[in-house]
PDB file of C-alpha atoms and ligand atoms in Angstrom:
ATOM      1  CA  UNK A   1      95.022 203.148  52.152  1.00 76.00           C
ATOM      2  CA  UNK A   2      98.675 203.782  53.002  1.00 85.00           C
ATOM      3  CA  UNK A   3     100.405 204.956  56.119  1.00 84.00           C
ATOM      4  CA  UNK A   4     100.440 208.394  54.885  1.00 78.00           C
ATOM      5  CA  UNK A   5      96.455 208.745  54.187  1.00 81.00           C
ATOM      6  CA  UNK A   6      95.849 206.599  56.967  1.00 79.00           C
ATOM      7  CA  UNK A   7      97.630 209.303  59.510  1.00 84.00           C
ATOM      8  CA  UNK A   8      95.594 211.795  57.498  1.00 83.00           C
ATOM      9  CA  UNK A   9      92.502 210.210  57.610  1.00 86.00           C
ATOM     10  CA  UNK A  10      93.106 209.810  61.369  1.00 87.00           C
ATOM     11  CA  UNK A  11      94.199 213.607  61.693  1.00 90.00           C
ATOM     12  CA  UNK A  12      90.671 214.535  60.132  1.00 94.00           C
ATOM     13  CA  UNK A  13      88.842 212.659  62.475  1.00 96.00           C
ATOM     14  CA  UNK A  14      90.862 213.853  65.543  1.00 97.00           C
ATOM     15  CA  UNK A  15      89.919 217.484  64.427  1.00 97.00           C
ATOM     16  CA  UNK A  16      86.482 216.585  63.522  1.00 97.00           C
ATOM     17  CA  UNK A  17      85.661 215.016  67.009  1.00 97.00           C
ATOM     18  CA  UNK A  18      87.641 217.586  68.790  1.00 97.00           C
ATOM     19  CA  UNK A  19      85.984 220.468  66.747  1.00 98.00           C
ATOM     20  CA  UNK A  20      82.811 219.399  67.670  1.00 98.00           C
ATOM     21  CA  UNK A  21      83.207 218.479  71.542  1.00 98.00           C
ATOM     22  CA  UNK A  22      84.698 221.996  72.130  1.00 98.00           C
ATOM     23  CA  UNK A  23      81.514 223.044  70.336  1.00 98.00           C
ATOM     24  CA  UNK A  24      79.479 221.407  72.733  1.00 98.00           C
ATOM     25  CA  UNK A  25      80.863 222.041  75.654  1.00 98.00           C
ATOM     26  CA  UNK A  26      80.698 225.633  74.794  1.00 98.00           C
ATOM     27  CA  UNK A  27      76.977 225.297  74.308  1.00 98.00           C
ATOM     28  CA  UNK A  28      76.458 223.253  77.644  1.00 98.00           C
ATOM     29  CA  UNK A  29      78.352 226.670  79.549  1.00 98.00           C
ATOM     30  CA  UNK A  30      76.376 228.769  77.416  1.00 98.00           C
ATOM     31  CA  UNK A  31      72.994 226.920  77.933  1.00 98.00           C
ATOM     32  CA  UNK A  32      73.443 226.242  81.329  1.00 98.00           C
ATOM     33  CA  UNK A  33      75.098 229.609  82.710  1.00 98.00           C
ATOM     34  CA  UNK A  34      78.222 227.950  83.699  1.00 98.00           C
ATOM     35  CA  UNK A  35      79.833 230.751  87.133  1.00 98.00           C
ATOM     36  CA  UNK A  36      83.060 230.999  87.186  1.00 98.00           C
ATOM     37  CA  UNK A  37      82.897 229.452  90.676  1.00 98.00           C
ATOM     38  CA  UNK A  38      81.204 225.913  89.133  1.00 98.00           C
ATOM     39  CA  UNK A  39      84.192 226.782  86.529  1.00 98.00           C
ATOM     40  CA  UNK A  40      86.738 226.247  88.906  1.00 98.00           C
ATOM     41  CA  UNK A  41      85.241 223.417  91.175  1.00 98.00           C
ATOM     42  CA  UNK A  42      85.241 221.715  87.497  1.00 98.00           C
ATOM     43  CA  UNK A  43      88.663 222.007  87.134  1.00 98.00           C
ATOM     44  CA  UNK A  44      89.998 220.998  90.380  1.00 98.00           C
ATOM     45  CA  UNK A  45      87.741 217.910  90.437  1.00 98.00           C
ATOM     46  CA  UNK A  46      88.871 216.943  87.355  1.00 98.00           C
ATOM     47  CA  UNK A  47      92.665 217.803  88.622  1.00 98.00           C
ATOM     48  CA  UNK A  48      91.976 215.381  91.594  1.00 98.00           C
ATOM     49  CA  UNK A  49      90.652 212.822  89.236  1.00 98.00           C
ATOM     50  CA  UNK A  50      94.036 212.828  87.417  1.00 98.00           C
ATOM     51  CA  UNK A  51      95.917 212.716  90.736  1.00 98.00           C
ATOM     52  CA  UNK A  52      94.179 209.806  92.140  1.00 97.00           C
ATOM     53  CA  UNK A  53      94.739 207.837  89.079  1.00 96.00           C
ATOM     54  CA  UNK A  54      90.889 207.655  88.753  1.00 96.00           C
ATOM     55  CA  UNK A  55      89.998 208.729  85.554  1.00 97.00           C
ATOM     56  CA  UNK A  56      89.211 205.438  84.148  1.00 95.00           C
ATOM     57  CA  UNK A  57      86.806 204.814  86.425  1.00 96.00           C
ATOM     58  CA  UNK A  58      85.343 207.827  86.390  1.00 97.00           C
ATOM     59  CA  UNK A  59      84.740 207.921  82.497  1.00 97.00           C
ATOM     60  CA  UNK A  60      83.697 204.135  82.558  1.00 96.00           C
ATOM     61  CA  UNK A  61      81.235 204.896  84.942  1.00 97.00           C
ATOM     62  CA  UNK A  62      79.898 207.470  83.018  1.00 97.00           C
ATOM     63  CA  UNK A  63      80.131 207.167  79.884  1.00 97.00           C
ATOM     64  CA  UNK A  64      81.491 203.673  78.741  1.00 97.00           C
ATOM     65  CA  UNK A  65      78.013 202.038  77.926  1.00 97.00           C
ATOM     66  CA  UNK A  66      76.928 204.902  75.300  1.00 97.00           C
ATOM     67  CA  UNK A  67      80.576 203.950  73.592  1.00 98.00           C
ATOM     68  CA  UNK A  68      79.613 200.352  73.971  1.00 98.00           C
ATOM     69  CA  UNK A  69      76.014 201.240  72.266  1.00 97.00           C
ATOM     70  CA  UNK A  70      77.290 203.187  69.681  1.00 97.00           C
ATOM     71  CA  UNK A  71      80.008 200.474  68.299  1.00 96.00           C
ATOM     72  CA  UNK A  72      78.100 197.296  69.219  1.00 95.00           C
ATOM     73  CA  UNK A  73      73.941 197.964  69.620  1.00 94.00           C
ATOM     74  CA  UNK A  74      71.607 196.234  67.146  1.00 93.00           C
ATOM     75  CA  UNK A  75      74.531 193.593  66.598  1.00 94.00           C
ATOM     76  CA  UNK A  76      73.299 190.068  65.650  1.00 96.00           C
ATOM     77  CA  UNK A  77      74.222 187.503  68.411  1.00 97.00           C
ATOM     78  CA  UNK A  78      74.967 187.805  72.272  1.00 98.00           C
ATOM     79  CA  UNK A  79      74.609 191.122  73.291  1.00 98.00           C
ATOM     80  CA  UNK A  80      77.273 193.353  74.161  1.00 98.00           C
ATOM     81  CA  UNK A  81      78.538 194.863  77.636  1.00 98.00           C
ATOM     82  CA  UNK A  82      81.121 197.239  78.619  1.00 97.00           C
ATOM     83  CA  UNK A  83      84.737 196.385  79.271  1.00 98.00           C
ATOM     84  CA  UNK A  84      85.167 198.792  82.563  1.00 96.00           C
ATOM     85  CA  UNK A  85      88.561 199.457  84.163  1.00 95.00           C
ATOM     86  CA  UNK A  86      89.485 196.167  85.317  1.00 96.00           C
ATOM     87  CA  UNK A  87      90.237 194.323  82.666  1.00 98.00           C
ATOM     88  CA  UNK A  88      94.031 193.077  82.792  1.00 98.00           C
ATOM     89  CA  UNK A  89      95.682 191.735  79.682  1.00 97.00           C
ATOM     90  CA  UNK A  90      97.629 188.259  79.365  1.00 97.00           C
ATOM     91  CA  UNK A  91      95.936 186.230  81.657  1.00 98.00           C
ATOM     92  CA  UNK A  92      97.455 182.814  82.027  1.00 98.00           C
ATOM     93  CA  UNK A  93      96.207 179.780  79.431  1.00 98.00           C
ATOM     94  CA  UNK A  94      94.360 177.104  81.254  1.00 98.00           C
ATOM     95  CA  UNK A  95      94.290 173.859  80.794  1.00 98.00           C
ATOM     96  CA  UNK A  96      91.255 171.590  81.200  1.00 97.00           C
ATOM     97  CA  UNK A  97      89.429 170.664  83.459  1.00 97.00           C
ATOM     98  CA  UNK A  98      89.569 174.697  83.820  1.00 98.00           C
ATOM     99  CA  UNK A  99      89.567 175.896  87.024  1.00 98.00           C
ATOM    100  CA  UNK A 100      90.282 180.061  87.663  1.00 98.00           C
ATOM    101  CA  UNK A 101      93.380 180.460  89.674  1.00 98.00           C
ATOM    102  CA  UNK A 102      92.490 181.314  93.294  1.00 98.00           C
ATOM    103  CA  UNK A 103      94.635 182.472  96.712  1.00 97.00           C
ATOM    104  CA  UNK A 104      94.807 179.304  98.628  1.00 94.00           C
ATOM    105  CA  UNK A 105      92.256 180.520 100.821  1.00 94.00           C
ATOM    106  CA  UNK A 106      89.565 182.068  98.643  1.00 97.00           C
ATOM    107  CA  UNK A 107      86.851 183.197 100.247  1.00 97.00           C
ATOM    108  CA  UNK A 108      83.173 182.566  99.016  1.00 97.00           C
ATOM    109  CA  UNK A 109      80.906 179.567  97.739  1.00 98.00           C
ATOM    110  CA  UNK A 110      82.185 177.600  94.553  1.00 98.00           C
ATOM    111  CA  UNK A 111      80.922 178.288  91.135  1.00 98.00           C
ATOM    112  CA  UNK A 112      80.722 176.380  88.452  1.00 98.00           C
ATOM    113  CA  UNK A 113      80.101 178.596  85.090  1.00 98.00           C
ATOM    114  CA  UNK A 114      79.046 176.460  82.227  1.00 98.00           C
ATOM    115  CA  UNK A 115      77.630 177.257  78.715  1.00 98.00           C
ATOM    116  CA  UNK A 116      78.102 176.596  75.156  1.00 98.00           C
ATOM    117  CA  UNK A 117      78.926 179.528  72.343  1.00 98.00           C
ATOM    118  CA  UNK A 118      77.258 178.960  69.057  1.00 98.00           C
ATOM    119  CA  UNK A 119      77.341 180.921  65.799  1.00 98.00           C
ATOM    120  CA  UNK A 120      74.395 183.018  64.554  1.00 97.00           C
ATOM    121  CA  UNK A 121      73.366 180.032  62.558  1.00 96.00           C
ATOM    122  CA  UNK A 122      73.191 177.679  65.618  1.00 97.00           C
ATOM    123  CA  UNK A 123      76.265 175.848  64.422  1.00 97.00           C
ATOM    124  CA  UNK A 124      78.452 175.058  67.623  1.00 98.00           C
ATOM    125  CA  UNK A 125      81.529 176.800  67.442  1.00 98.00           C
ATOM    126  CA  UNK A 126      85.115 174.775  69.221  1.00 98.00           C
ATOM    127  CA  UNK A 127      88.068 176.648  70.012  1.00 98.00           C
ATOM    128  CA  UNK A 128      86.664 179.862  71.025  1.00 98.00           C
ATOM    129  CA  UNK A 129      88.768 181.658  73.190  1.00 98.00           C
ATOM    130  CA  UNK A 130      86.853 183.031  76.253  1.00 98.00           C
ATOM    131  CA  UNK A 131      88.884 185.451  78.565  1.00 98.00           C
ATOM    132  CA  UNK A 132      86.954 185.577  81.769  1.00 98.00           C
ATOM    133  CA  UNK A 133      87.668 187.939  84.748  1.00 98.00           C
ATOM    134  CA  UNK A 134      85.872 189.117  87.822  1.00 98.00           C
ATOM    135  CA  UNK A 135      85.688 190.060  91.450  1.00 97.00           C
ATOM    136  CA  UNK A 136      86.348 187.966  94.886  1.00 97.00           C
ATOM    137  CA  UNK A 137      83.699 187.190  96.720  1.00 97.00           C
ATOM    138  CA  UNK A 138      85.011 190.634  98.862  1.00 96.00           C
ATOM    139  CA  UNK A 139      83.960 192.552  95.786  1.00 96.00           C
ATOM    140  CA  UNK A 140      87.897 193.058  94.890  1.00 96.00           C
ATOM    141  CA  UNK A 141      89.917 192.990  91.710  1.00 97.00           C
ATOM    142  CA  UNK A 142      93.591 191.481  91.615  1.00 97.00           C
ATOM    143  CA  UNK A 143      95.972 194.075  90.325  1.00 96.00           C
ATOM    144  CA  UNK A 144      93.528 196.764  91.182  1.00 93.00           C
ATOM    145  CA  UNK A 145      92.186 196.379  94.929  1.00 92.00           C
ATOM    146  CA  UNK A 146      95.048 194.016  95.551  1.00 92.00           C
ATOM    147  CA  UNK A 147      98.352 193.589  93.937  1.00 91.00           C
ATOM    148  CA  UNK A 148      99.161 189.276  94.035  1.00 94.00           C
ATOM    149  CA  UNK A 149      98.620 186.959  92.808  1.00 96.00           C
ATOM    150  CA  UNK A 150      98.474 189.313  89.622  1.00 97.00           C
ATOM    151  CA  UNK A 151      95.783 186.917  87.606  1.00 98.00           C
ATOM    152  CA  UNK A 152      94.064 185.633  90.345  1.00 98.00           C
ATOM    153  CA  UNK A 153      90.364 185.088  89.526  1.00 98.00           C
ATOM    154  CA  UNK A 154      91.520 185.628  85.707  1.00 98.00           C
ATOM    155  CA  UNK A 155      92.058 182.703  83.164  1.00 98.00           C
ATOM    156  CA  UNK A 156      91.429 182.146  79.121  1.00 98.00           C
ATOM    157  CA  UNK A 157      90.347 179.397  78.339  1.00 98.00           C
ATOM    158  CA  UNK A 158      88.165 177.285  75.220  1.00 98.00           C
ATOM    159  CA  UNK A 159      85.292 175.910  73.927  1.00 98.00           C
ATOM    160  CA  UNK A 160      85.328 171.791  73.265  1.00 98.00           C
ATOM    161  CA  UNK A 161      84.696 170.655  70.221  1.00 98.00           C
ATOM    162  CA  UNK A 162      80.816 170.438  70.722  1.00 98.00           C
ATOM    163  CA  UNK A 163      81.236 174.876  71.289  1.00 98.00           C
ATOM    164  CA  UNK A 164      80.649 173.618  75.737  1.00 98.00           C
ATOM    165  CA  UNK A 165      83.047 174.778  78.335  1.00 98.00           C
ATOM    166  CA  UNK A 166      82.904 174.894  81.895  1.00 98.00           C
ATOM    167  CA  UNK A 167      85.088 176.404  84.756  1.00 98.00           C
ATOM    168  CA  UNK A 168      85.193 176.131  88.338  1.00 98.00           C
ATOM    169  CA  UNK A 169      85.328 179.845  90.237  1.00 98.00           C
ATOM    170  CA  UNK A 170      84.016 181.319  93.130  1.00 98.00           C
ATOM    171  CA  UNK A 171      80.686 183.546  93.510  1.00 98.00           C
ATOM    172  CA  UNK A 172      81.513 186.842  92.648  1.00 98.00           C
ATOM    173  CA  UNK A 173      80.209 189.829  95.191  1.00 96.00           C
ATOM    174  CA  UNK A 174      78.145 192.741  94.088  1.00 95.00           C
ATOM    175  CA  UNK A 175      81.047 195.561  94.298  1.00 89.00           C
ATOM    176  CA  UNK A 176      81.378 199.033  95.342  1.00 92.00           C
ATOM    177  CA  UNK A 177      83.183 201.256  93.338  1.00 91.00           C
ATOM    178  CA  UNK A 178      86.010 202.992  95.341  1.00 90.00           C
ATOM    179  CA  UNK A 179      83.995 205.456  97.227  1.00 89.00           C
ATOM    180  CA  UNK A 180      86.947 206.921  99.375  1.00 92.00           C
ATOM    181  CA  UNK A 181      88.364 208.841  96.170  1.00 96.00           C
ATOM    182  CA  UNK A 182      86.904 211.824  93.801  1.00 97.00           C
ATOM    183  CA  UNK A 183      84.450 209.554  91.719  1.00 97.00           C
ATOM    184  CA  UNK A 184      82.809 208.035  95.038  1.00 96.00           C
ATOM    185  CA  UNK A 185      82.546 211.600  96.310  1.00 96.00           C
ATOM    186  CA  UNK A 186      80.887 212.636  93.396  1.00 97.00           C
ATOM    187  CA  UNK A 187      78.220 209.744  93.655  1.00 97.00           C
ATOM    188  CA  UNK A 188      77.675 210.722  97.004  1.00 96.00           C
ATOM    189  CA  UNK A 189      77.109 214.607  96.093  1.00 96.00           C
ATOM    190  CA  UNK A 190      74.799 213.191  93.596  1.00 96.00           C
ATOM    191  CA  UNK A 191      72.882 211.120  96.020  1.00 96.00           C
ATOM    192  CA  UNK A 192      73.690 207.735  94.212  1.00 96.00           C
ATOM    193  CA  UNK A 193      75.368 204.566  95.557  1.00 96.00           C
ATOM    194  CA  UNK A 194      78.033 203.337  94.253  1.00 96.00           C
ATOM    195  CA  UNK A 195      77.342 199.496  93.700  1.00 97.00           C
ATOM    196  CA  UNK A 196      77.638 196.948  90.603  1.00 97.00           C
ATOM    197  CA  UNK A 197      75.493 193.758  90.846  1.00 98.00           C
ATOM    198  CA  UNK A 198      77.450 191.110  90.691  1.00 98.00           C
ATOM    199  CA  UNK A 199      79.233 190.008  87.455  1.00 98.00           C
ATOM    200  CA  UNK A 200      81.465 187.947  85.548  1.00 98.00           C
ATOM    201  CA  UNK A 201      83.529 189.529  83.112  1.00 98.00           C
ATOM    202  CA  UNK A 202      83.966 187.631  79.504  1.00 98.00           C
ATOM    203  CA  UNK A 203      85.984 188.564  76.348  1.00 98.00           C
ATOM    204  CA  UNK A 204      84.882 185.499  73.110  1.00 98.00           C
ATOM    205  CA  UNK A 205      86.807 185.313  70.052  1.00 98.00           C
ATOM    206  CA  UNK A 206      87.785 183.176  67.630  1.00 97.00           C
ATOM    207  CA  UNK A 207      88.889 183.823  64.507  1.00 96.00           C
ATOM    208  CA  UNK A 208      86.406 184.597  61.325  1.00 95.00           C
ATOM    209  CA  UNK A 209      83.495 185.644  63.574  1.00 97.00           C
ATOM    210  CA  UNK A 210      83.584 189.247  65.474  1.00 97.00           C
ATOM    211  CA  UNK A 211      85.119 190.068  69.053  1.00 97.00           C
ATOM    212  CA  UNK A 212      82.443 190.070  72.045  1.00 98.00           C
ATOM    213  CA  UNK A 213      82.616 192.232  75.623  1.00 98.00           C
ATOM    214  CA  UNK A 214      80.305 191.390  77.912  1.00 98.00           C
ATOM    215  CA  UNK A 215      79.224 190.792  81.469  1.00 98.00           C
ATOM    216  CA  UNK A 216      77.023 188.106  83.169  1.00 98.00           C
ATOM    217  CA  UNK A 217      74.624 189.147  85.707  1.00 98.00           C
ATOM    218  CA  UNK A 218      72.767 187.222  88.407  1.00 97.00           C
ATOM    219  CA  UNK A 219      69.218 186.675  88.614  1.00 95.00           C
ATOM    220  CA  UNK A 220      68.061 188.057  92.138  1.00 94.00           C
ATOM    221  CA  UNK A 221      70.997 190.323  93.021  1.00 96.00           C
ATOM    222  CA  UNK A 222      69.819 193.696  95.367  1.00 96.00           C
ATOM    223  CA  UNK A 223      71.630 195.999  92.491  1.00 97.00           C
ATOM    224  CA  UNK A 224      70.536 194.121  89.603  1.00 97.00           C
ATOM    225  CA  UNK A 225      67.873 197.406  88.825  1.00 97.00           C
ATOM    226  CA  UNK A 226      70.080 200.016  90.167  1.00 97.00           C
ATOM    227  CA  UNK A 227      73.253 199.795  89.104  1.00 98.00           C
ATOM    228  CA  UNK A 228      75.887 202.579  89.282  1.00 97.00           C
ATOM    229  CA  UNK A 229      77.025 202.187  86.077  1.00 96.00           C
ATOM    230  CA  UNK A 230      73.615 201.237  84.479  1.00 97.00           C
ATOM    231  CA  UNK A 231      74.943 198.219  82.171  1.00 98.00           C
ATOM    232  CA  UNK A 232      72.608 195.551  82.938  1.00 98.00           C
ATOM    233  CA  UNK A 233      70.893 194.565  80.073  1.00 97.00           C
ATOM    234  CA  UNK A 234      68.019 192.006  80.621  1.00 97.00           C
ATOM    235  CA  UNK A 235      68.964 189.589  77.950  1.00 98.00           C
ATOM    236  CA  UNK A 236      72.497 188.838  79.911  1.00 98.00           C
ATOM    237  CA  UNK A 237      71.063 187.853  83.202  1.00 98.00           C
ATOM    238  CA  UNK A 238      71.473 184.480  84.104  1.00 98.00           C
ATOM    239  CA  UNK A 239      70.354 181.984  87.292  1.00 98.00           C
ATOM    240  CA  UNK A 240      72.587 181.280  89.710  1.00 97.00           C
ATOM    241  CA  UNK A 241      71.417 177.544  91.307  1.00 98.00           C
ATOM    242  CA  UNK A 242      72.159 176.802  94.494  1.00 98.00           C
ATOM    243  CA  UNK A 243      73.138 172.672  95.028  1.00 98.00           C
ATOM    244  CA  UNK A 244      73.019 171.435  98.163  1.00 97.00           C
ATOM    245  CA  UNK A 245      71.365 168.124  97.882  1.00 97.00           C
ATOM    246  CA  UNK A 246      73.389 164.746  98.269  1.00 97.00           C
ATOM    247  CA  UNK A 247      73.156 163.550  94.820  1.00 98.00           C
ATOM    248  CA  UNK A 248      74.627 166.876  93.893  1.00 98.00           C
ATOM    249  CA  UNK A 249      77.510 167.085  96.408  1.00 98.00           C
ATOM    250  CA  UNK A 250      78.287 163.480  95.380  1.00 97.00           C
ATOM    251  CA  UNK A 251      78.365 164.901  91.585  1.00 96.00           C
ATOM    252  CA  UNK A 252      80.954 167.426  92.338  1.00 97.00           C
ATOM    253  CA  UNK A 253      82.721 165.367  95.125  1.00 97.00           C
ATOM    254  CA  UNK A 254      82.347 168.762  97.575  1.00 97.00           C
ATOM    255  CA  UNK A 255      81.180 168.790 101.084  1.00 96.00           C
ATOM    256  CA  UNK A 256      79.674 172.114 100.990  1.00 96.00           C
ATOM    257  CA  UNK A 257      77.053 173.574  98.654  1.00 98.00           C
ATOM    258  CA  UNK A 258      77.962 175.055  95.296  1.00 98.00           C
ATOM    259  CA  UNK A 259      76.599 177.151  92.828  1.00 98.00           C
ATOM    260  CA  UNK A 260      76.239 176.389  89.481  1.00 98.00           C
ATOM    261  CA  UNK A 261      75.146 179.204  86.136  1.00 98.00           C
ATOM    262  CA  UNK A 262      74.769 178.567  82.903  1.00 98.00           C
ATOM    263  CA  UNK A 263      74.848 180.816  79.844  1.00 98.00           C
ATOM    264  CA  UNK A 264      74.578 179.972  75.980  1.00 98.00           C
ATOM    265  CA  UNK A 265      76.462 182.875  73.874  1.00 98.00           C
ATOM    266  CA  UNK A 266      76.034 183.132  70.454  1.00 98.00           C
ATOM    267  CA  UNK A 267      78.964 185.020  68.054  1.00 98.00           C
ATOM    268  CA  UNK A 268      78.375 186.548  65.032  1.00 97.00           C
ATOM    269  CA  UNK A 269      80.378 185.838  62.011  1.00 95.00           C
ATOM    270  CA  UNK A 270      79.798 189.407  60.432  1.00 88.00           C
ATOM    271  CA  UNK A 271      81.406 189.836  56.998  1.00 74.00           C
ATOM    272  CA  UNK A 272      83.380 186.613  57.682  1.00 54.00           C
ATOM    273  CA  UNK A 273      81.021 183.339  57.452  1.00 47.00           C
TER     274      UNK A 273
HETATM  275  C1  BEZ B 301      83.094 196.906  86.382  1.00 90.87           C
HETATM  276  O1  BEZ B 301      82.633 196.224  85.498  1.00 90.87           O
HETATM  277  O2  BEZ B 301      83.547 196.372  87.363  1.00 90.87           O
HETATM  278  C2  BEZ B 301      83.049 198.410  86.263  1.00 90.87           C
HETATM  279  C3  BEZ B 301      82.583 198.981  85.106  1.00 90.87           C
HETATM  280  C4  BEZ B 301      82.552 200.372  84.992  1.00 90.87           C
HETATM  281  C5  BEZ B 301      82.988 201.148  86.051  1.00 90.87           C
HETATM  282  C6  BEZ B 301      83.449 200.549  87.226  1.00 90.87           C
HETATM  283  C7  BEZ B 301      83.489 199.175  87.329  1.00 90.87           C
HETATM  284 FE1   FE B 302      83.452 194.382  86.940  1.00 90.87          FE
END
């Protein structure tokens, strides 16, 4: 296809998908007696949205994991989970032994994430790039819920040639979604809290074998059945292991207890094997 029947093609589709949302949000007003009042309440909320600079979240919150279903569900391999609105691209290349950069006085219990990516076949795949991000242990994103330093608890990094990594972080909270803004005060109209159970964010790829979004969960968390965004998928819950004993501190070198989880991922190659 060239340019000019690609932008066509595209063009089609843009009026095919716009066609039919007006269509159904006509029939939602119709079917559900829309006032003029609810109308306008609509319209400034949405306004306010805008203004705050919250419409990502909102729409992730909301909507996100259908997208995520519709382009990824039923895939072979690890399964899928939604990007949200925090993901910040470029994070810096580590080196190993990979450690996620971290304020010199990060708060929370160290983790050490471990795991080896495979192919569908159970062939161990090296060089897989896996771009991680996630919360403090406050429940905050750098660049988002504060500014520096920019890719602080963010890193890319890659599998060994046995498919293994490992990286040293801290525990990630279970987070709140900003509550103070439009989105929170919907949640709160609508009787719901606004929490995530606590995750770690992971992009894999490596060439030949398809891109995979998706989110770690821990085993045990108080939101793990509730939360806001209702993306937990039982298949991508892992342990989290407390080590406190001697011969365990001694392992690490560390004084205090850590936390270690482990995850296997497995890619798929698709069309590409
Ligand atoms: C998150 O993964 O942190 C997230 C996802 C959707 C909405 C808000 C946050
Ligand atoms: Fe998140």
């Amino acid at each position: 296809m060239n340019q000019v029947e690609a932008s066509a093609s595209s063009g089609r589709r843009l009026e095919g998908l716009f066609v039919a949302l007006v269509e159904d949000l006509r029939a939602f007003i119709r079917g559900r007696r829309v006032s003029y009042e609810e109308y306008h309440r609509a319209l400034e909320f949405l306004a306010r949205v805008g203004a705050a600079g919250e419409l990502p979240l909102l729409v992730d919150v909301f909507l996100e994991t259908m997208v995520d279903e519709v382009n990824h569900g039923g895939r072979p391999g690890t399964e899928s989970c939604l990007e949200g609105p925090y993901y910040a691209r470029g994070a810096p290349l580590l080196e190993p032994p990979y450690v996620l950069p971290q304020r010199a006085n990060e708060g929370g219990d160290v983790l050490f994430f471990s795991g080896r990516v495979r192919s569908t076949d159970g062939a161990p795949l090296a060089g897989v790039l896996l771009d991680l991000w996630q919360a403090d242990a406050a429940g905050r994103y750098s660049q988002f819920n504060y500014e520096e330093p920019r890719f602080n608890l963010r890193g890319r990094l890659q599998t060994d040639d046995d498919g293994r990594f490992e990286v040293r972080t801290v525990v990630p909270a279970s987070y709140e979604i900003p509550k103070a803004g439009p989105t929170g005060e919907l949640l709160s109209a609508l009787g719901r809290h606004a929490f995530r159970p606590a995750h770690l964010h992971v992009k894999l790829s490596r060439e030949g074998w398809e891109p995979l979004t998706t989110q770690l969960y821990m085993d045990g968390d108080p939101w793990i059945d509730s939360d806001v965004v209702g993306a937990v998928k039982a298949a991508l819950v892992a342990r989290l292991v407390k080590r406190d004993s001697p011969a365990d501190l001694e392992e690490r070198g560390l004084k205090r207890p850590y936390f270690t989880l482990g995850y296997d991922f497995t890619l798929d190659p698709g069309e590409h094997p």
